[in-house]
mmCIF file of C-alpha atoms and ligand atoms in Angstrom:
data_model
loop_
_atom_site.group_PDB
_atom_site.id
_atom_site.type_symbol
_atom_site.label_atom_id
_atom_site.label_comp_id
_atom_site.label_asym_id
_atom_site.label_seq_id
_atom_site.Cartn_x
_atom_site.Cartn_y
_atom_site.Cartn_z
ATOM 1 C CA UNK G 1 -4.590 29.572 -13.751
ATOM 2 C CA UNK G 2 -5.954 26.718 -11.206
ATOM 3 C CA UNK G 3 -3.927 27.005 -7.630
ATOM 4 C CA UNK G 4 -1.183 24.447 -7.555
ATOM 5 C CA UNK G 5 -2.296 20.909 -5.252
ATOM 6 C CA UNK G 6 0.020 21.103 -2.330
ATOM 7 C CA UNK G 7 1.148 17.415 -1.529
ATOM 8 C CA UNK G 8 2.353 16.382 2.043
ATOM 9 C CA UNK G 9 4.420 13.156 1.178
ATOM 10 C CA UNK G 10 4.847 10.144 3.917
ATOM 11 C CA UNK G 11 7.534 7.912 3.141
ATOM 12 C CA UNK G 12 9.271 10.206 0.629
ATOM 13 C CA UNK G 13 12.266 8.356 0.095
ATOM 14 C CA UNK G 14 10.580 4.892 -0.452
ATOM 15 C CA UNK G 15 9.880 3.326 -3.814
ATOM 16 C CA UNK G 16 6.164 4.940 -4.075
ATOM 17 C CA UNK G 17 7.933 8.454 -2.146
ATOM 18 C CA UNK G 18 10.191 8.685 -4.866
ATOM 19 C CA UNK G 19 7.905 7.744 -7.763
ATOM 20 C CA UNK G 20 5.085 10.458 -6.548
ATOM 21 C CA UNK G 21 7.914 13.055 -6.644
ATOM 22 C CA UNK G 22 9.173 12.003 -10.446
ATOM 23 C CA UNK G 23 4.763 12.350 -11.096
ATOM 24 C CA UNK G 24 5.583 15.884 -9.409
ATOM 25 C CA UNK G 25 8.781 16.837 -11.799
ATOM 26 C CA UNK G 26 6.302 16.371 -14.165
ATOM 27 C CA UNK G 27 3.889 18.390 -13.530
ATOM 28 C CA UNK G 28 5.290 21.433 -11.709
ATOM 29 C CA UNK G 29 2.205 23.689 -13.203
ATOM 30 C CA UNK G 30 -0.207 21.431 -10.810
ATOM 31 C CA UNK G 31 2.042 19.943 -8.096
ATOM 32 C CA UNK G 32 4.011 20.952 -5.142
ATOM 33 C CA UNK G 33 5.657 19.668 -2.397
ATOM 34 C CA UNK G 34 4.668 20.705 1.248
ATOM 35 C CA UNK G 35 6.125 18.183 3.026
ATOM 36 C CA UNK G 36 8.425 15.323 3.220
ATOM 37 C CA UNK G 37 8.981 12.177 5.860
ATOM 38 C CA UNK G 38 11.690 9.844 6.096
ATOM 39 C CA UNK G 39 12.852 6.977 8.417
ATOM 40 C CA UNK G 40 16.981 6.780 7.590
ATOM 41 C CA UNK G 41 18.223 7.843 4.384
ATOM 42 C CA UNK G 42 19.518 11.310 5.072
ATOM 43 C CA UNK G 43 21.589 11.743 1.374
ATOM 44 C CA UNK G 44 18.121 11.101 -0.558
ATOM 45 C CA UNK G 45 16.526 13.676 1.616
ATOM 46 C CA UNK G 46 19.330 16.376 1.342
ATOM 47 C CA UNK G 47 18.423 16.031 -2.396
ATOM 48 C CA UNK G 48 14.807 15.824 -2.227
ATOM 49 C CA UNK G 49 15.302 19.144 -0.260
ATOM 50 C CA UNK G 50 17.357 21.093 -2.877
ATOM 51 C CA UNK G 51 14.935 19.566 -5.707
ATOM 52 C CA UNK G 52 11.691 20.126 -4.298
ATOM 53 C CA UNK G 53 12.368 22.533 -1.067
ATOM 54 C CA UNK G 54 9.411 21.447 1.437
ATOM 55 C CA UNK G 55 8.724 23.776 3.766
ATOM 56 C CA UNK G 56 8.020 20.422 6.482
ATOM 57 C CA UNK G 57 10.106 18.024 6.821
ATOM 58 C CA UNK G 58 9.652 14.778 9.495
ATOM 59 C CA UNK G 59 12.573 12.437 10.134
ATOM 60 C CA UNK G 60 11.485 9.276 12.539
ATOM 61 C CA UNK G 61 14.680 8.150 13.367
ATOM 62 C CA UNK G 62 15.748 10.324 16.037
ATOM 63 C CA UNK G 63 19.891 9.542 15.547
ATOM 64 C CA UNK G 64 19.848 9.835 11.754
ATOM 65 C CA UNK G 65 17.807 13.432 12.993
ATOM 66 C CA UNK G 66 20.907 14.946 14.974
ATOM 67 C CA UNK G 67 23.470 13.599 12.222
ATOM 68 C CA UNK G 68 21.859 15.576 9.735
ATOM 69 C CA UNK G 69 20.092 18.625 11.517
ATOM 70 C CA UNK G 70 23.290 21.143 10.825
ATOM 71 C CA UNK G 71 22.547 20.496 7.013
ATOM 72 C CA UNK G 72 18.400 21.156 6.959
ATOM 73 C CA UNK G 73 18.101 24.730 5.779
ATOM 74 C CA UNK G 74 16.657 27.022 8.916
ATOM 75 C CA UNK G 75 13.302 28.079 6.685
ATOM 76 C CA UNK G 76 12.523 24.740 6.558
ATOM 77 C CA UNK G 77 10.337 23.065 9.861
ATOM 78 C CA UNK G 78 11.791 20.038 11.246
ATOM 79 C CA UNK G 79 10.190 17.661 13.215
ATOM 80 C CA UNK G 80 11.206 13.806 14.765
ATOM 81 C CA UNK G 81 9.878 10.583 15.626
ATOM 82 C CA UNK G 82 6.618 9.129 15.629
ATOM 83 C CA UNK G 83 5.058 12.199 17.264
ATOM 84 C CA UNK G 84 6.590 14.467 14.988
ATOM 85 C CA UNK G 85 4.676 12.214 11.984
ATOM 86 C CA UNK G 86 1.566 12.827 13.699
ATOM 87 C CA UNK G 87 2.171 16.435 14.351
ATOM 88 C CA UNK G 88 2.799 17.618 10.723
ATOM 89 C CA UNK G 89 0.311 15.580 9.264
ATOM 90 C CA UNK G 90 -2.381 17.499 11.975
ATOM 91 C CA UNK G 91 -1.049 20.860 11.162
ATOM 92 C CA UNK G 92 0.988 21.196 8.110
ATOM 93 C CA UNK G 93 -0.876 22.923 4.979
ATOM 94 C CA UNK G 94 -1.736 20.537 2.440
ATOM 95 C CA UNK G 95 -4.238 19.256 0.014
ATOM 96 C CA UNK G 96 -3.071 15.773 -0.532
ATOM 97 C CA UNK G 97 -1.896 13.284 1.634
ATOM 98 C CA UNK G 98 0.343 10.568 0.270
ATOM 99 C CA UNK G 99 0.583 7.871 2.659
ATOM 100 C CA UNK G 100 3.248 5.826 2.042
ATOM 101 C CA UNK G 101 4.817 4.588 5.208
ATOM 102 C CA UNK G 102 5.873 0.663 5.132
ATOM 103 C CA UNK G 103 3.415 -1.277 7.521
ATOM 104 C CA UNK G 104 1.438 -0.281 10.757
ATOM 105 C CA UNK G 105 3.306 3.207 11.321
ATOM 106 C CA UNK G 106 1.318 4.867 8.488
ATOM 107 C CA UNK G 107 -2.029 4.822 10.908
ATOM 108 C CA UNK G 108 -2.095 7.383 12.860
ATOM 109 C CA UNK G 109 -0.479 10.057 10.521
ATOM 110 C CA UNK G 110 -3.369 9.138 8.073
ATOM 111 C CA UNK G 111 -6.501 9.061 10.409
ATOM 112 C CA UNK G 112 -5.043 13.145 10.927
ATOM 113 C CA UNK G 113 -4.889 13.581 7.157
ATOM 114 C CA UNK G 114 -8.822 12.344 7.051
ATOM 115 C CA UNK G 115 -9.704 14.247 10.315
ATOM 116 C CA UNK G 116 -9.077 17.181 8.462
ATOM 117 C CA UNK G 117 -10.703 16.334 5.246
ATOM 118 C CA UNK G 118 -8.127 15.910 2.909
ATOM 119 C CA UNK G 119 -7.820 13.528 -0.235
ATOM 120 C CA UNK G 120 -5.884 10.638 0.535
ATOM 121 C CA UNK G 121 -3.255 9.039 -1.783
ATOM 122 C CA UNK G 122 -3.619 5.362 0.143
ATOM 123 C CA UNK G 123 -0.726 3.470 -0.616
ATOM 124 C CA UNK G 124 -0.263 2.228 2.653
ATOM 125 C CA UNK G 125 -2.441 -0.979 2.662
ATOM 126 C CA UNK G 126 -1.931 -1.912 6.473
ATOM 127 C CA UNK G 127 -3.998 1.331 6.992
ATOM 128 C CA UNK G 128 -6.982 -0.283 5.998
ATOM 129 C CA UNK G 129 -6.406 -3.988 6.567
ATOM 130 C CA UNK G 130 -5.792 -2.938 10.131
ATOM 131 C CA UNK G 131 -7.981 -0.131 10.675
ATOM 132 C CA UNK G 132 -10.768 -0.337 7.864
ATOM 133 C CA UNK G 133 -14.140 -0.100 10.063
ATOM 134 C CA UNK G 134 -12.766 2.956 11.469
ATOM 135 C CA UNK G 135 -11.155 4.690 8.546
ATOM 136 C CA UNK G 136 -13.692 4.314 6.239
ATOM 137 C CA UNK G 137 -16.395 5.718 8.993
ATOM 138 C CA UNK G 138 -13.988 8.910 9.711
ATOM 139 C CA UNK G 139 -13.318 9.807 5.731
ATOM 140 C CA UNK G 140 -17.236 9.275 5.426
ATOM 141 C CA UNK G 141 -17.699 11.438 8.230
ATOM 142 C CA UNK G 142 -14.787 14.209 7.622
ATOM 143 C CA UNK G 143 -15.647 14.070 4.033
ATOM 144 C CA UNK G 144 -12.179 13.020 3.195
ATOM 145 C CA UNK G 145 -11.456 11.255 -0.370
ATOM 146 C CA UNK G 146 -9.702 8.177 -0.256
ATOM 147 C CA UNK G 147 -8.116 7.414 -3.833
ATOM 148 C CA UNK G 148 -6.060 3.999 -3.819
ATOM 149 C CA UNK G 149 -2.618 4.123 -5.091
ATOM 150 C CA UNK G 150 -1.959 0.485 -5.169
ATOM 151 C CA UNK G 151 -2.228 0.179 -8.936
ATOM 152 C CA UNK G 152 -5.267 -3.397 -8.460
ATOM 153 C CA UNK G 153 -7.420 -1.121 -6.751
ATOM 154 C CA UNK G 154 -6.553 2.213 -8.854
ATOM 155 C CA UNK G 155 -7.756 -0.292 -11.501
ATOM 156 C CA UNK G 156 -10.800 -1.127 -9.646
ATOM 157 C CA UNK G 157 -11.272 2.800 -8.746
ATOM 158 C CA UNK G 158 -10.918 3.720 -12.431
ATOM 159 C CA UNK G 159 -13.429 0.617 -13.813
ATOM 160 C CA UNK G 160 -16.088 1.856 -11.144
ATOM 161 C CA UNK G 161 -16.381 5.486 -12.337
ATOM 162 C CA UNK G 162 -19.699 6.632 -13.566
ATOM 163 C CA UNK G 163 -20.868 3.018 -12.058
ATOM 164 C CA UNK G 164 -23.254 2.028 -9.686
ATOM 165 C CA UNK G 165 -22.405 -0.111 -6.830
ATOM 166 C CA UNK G 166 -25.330 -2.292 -6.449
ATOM 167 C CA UNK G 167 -24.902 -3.428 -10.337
ATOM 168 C CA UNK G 168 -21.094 -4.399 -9.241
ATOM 169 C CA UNK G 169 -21.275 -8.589 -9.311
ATOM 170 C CA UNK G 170 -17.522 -9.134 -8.723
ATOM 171 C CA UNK G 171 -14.196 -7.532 -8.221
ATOM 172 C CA UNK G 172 -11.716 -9.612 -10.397
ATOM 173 C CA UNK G 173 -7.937 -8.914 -8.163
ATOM 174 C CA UNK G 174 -5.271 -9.283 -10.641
ATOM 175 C CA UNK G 175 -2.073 -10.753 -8.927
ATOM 176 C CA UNK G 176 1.303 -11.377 -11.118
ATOM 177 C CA UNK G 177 1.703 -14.827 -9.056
ATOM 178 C CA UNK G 178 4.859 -13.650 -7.717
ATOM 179 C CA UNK G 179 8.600 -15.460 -8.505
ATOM 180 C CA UNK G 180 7.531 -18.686 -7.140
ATOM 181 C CA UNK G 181 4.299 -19.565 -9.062
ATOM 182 C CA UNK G 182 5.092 -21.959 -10.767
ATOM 183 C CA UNK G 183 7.142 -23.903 -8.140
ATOM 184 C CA UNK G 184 5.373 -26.626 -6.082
ATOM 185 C CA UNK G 185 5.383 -26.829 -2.295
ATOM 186 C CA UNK G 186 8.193 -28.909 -1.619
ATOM 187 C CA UNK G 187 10.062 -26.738 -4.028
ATOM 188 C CA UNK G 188 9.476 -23.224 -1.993
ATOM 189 C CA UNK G 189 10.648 -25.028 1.286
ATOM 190 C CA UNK G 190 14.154 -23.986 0.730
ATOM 191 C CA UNK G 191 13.949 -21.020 -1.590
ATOM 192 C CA UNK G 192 16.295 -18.409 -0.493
ATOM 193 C CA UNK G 193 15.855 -14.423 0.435
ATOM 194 C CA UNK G 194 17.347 -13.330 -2.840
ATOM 195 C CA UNK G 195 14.677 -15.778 -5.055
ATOM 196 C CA UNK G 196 11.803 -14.061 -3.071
ATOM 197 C CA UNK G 197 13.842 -10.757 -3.618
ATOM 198 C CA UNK G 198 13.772 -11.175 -7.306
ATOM 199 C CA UNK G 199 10.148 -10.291 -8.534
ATOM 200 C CA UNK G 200 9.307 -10.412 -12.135
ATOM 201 C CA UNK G 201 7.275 -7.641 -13.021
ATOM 202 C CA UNK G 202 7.298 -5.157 -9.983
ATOM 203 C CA UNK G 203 9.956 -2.856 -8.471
ATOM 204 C CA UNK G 204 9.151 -2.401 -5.070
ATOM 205 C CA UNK G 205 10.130 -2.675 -1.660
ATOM 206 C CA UNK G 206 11.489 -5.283 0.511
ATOM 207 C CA UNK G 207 8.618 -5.954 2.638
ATOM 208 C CA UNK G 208 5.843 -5.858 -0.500
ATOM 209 C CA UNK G 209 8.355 -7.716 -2.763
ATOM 210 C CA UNK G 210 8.156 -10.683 -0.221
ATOM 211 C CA UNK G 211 4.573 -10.629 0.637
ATOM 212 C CA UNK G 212 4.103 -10.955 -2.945
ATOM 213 C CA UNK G 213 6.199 -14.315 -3.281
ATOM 214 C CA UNK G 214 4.057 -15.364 -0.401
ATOM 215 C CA UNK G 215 1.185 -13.967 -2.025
ATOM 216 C CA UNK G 216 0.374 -12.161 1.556
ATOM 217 C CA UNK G 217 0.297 -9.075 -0.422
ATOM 218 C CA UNK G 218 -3.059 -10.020 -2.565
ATOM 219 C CA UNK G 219 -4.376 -11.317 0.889
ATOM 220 C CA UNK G 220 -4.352 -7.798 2.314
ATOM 221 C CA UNK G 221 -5.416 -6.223 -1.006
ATOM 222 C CA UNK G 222 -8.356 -8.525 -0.656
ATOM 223 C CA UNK G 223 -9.098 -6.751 2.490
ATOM 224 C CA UNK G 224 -8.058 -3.319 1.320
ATOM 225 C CA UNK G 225 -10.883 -4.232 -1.611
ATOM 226 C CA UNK G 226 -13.522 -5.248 0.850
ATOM 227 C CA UNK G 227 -13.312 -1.782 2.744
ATOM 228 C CA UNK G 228 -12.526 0.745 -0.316
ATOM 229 C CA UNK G 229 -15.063 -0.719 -2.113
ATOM 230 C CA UNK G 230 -17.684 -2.313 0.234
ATOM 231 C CA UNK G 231 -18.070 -5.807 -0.687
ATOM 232 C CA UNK G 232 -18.092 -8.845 0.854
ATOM 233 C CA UNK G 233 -14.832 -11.357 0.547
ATOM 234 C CA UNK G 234 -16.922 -13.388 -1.491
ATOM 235 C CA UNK G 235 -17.729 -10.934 -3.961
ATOM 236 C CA UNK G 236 -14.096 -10.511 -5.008
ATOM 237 C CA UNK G 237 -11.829 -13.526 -6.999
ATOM 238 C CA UNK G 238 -7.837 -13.173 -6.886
ATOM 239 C CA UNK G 239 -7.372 -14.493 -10.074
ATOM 240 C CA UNK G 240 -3.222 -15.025 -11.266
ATOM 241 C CA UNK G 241 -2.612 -12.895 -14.380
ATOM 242 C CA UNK G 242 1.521 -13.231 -14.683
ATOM 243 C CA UNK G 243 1.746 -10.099 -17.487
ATOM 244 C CA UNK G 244 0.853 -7.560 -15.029
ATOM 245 C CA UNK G 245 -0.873 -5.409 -17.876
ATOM 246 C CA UNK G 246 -4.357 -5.869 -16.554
ATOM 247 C CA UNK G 247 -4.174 -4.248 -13.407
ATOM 248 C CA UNK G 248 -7.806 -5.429 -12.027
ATOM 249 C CA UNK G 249 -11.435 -5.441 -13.090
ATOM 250 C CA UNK G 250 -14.725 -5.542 -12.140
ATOM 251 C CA UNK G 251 -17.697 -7.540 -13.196
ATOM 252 C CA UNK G 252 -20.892 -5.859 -13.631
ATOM 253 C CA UNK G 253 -24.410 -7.955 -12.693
ATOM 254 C CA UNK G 254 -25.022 -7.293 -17.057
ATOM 255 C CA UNK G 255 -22.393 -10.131 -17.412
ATOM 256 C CA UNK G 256 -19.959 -6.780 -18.354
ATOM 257 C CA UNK G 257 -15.938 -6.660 -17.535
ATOM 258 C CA UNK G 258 -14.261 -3.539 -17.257
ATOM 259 C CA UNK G 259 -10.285 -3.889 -17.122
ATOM 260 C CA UNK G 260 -7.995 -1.148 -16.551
ATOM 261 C CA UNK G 261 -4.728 -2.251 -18.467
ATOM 262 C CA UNK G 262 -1.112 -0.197 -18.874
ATOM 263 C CA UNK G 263 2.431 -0.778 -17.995
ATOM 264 C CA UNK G 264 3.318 -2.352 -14.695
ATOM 265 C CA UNK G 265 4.659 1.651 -13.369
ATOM 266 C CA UNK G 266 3.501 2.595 -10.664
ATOM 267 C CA UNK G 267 3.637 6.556 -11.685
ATOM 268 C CA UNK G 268 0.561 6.202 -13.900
ATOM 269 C CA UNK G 269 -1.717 4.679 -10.298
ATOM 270 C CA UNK G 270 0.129 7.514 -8.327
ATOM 271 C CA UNK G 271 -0.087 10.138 -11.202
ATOM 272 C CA UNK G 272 -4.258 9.378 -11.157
ATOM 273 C CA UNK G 273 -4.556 9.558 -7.595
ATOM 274 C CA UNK G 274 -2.683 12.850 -7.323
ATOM 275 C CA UNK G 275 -4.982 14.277 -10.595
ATOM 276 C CA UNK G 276 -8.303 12.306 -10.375
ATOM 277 C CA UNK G 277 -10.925 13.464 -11.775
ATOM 278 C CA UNK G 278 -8.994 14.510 -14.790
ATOM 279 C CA UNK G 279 -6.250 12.696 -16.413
ATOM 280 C CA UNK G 280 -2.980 14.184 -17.016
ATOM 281 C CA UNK G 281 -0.658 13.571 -20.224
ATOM 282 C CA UNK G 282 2.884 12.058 -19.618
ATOM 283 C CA UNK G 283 5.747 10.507 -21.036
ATOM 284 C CA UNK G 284 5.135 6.870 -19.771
ATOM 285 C CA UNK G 285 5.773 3.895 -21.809
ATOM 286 C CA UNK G 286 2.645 3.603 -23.262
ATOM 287 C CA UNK G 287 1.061 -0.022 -24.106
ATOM 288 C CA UNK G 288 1.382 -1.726 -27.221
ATOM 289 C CA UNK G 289 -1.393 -4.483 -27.519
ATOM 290 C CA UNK G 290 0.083 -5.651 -30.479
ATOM 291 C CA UNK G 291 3.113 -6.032 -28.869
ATOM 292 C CA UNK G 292 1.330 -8.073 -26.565
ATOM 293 C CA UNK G 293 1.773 -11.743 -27.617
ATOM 294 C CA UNK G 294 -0.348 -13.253 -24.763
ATOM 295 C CA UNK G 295 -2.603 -12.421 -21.689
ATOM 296 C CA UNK G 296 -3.068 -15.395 -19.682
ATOM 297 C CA UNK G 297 -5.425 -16.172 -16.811
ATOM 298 C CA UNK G 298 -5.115 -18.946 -14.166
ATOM 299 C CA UNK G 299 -6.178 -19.370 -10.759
ATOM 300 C CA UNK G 300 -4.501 -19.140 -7.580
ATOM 301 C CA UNK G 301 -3.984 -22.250 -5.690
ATOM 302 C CA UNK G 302 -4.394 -21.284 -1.967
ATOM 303 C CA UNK G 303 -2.501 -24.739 -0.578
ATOM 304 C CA UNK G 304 0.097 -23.800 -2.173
ATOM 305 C CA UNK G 305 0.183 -20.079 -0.988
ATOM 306 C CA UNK G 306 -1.771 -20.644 2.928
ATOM 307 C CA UNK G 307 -1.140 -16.816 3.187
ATOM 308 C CA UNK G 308 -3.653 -15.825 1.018
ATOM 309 C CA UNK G 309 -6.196 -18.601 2.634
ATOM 310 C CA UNK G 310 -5.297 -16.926 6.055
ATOM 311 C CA UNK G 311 -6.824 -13.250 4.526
ATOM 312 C CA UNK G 312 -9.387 -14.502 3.600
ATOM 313 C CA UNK G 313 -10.295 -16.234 6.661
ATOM 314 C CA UNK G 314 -9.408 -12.845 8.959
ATOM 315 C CA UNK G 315 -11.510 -10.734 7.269
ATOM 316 C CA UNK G 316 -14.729 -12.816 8.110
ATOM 317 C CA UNK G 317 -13.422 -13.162 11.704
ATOM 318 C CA UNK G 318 -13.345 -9.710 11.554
ATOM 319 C CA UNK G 319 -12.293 -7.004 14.363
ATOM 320 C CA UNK G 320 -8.574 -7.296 15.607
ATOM 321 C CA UNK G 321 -8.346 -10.555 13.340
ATOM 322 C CA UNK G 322 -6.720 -8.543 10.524
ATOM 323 C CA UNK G 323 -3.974 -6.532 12.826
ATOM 324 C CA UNK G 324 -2.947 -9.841 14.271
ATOM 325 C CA UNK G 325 -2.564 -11.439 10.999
ATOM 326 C CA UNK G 326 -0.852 -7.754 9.614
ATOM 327 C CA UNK G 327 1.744 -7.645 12.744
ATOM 328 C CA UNK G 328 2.313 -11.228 12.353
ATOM 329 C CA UNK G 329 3.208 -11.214 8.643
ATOM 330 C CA UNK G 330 5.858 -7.932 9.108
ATOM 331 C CA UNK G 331 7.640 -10.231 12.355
ATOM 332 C CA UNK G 332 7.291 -13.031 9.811
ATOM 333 C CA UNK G 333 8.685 -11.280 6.929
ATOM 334 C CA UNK G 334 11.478 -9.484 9.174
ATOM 335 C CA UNK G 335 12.962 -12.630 10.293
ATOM 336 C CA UNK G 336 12.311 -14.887 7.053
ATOM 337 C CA UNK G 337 14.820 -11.789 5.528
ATOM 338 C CA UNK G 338 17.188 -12.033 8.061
ATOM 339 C CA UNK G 339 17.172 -15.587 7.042
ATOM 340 C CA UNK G 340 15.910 -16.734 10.292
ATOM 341 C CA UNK G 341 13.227 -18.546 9.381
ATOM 342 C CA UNK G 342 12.353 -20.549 5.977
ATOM 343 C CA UNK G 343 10.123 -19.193 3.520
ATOM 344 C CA UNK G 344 7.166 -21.457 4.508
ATOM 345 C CA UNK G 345 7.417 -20.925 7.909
ATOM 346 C CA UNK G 346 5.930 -17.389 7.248
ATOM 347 C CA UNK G 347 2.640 -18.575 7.331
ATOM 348 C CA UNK G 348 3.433 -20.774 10.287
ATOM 349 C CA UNK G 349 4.409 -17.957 12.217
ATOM 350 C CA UNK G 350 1.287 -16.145 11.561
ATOM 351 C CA UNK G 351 -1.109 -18.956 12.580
ATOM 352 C CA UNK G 352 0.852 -19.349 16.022
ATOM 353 C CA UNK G 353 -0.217 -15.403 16.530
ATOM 354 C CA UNK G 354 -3.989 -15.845 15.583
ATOM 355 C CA UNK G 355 -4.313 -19.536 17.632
ATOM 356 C CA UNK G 356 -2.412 -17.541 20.291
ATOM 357 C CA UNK G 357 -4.410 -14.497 20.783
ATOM 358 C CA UNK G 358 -7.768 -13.552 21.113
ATOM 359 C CA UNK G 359 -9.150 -11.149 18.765
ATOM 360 C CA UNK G 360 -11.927 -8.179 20.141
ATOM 361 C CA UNK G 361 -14.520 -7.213 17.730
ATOM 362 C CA UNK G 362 -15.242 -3.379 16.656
ATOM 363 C CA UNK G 363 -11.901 -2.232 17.930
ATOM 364 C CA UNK G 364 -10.842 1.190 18.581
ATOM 365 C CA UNK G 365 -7.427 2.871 17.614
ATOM 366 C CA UNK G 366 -5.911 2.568 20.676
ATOM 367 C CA UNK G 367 -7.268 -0.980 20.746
ATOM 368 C CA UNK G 368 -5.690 -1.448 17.791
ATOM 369 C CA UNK G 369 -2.586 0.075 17.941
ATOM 370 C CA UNK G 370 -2.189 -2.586 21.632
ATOM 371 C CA UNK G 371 -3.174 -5.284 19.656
ATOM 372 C CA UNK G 372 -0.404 -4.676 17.294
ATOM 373 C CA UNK G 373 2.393 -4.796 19.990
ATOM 374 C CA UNK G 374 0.799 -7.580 21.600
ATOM 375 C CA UNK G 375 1.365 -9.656 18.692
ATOM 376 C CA UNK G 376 4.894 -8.652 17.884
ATOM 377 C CA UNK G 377 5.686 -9.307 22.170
ATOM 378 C CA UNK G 378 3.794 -12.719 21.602
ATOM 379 C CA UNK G 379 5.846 -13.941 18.672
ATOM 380 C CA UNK G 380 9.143 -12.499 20.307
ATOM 381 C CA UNK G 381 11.419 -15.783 21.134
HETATM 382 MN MN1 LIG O 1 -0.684 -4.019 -5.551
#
């Protein structure tokens, strides 16, 4: 019998948290749980502690940490806040790191996970559109694995196996289009939090839900693409694909497409990452072409969605470009759902940041990490 993958799980009680630990139920025979970190929800946790009885366990919010503190067994190690994030992922014995924090906090607690080697389950695109010079040097030189979990570039992961990357002509990014793509400008000027809420294919959080109405989110995954895979913004196309069964492909210089196609589920991406190189059987709804009536194909229009347009034009800028436009987007997205501002002024807010604020090329983490609260200070009102 093969020794059961230990899996150290940031963001547990998030929608990708609690989707790797159904993948986990699963497959007990292969899977454990080492560690768990949440932010707030203390009931999920006392549950995901009976269930799956980490021996870590991190909770960032230091009040929620005292409420509950009486009711974490004693075998189990409990740390707090940021630096207790940091310190688990450094020390606590695992094989797999799930990173699944929402936004810039997932950072630091990954660089540790690839300072030690380990395989990384990315989910946690800021990571890379952030930080991607520098994480993609440390896993090359620590040796760790980086396997994507969003499911476009799990596609792309899975359609480049047994490939070469110099025969690689194009990277085709799937995007759903989001609830608003078929609305015109002057129609998304008023659209309200719970329209943006309301995605059609996708369960997911908050913050992802509305950076895909604003189609934000297939800006970063361009730049997620560009460092997991190494190509150039011009060698990868968003093209709108509203099914969501096509999940991404690539374009080989033969004139080839590969296309990785299943369910919109996000288990199957997270299941692949956790088992890669092999596959592993399950009970997901499995994909009926026939079924199928259409797939359809259109593309984007970027004055229509500036957000996208801004990615693109960050990534050549290059250096602290990206973090501005990252920090930017979560003030942005923060106060568009406290219905502060309007939909469209999301991008607005973000090109007030990048006019505002100069960006420094080849960045360290700490360089980083200041341009980040420079940003959020700057758009503060
Ligand atoms: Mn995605």
């Amino acid at each position: 019998m093969t020794e059961k993958k230990k899996v150290f799980i940031l963001g547990s009680t998030g929608s990708i948290g609690v989707n790797t630990l159904d993948v986990i139920r699963l497959h007990p025979e292969k899977f454990e749980v080492e560690g768990i970190t949440i932010n707030k929800n203390s009931d999920l946790l006392e549950e995901q502690i009976k269930e799956f009885n980490p021996k870590v366990v991190v909770i960032r919010n230091e009040k929620v940490a005292d409420d509950v503190r009486e009711r974490i067994p004693r075998n189990i190690e409990l740390l707090i806040g940021e630096d207790g994030l940091i310190e688990a992922t450094k020390n606590a014995d695992y094989d797999i790191l799930l990173s699944a924090l929402v936004g810039f906090s997932g950072l630091q607690p990954t660089i540790e996970g690839i300072k030690r080697g380990k395989r990384i389950a990315l989910a946690n695109k800021e990571t890379l559109v952030v930080a991607g010079e520098i994480i993609t040097e440390l896993s090359a030189k620590f040796k760790s694995e980086i396997i994507p979990v969003d499911s476009e570039h799990s596609a792309i992961f899975q359609c480049l196996v047994g490939e070469k990357h110099k025969e690689v002509k194009k990277l085709l990014l799937t995007a759903s289009g989001g609830p608003f793509f078929k609305r015109t400008r002057e129609e998304l000027s008023n659209v309200s939090v719970s329209e943006a809420l309301d995605h059609p294919n996708w369960n997911m959080g908050n913050k992802v839900t509305i950076d895909s109405a604003s189609m934000m989110n297939k800006g970063l995954e361009m730049i997620e693409a560009h460092w997991l895979f190494n190509l150039p913004a011009d060698k990868i196309d968003v093209i709108i694909h509203p099914q969501s069964i096509i999940h991404s492909m690539v374009e080989f210089i033969d004139g080839s497409i590969k296309a990785q196609m299943s369910q919109p589920d996000m288990r199957l991406p997270i299941q692949y990452a956790l088992s890669f190189p092999d596959r592993l059987q399950n009970d997901f709804t499995s994909t009926s072409l026939t079924d199928i009536t259409e797939l359809s194909f259109f593309k984007p229009d970027f004055s229509k969605f500036e957000c996208i347009k801004l990615a693109f034009d960050v990534l050549e800028e290059g250096g602290t470009a990206p973090c501005i436009l990252n920090a930017a987007n979560e003030v942005a997205v923060e106060r568009f759902l406290n219905n502060k501002i309007s939909f469209l002024e999301i991008p607005d807010l973000i090109k007030k940041a990048l006019n505002g604020i100069d960006s420094a090329q080849k960045p360290s983490v700490e360089t980083i990490i200041e341009c980040d609260s420079l940003t959020r200070k700057y758009l503060k009102d």
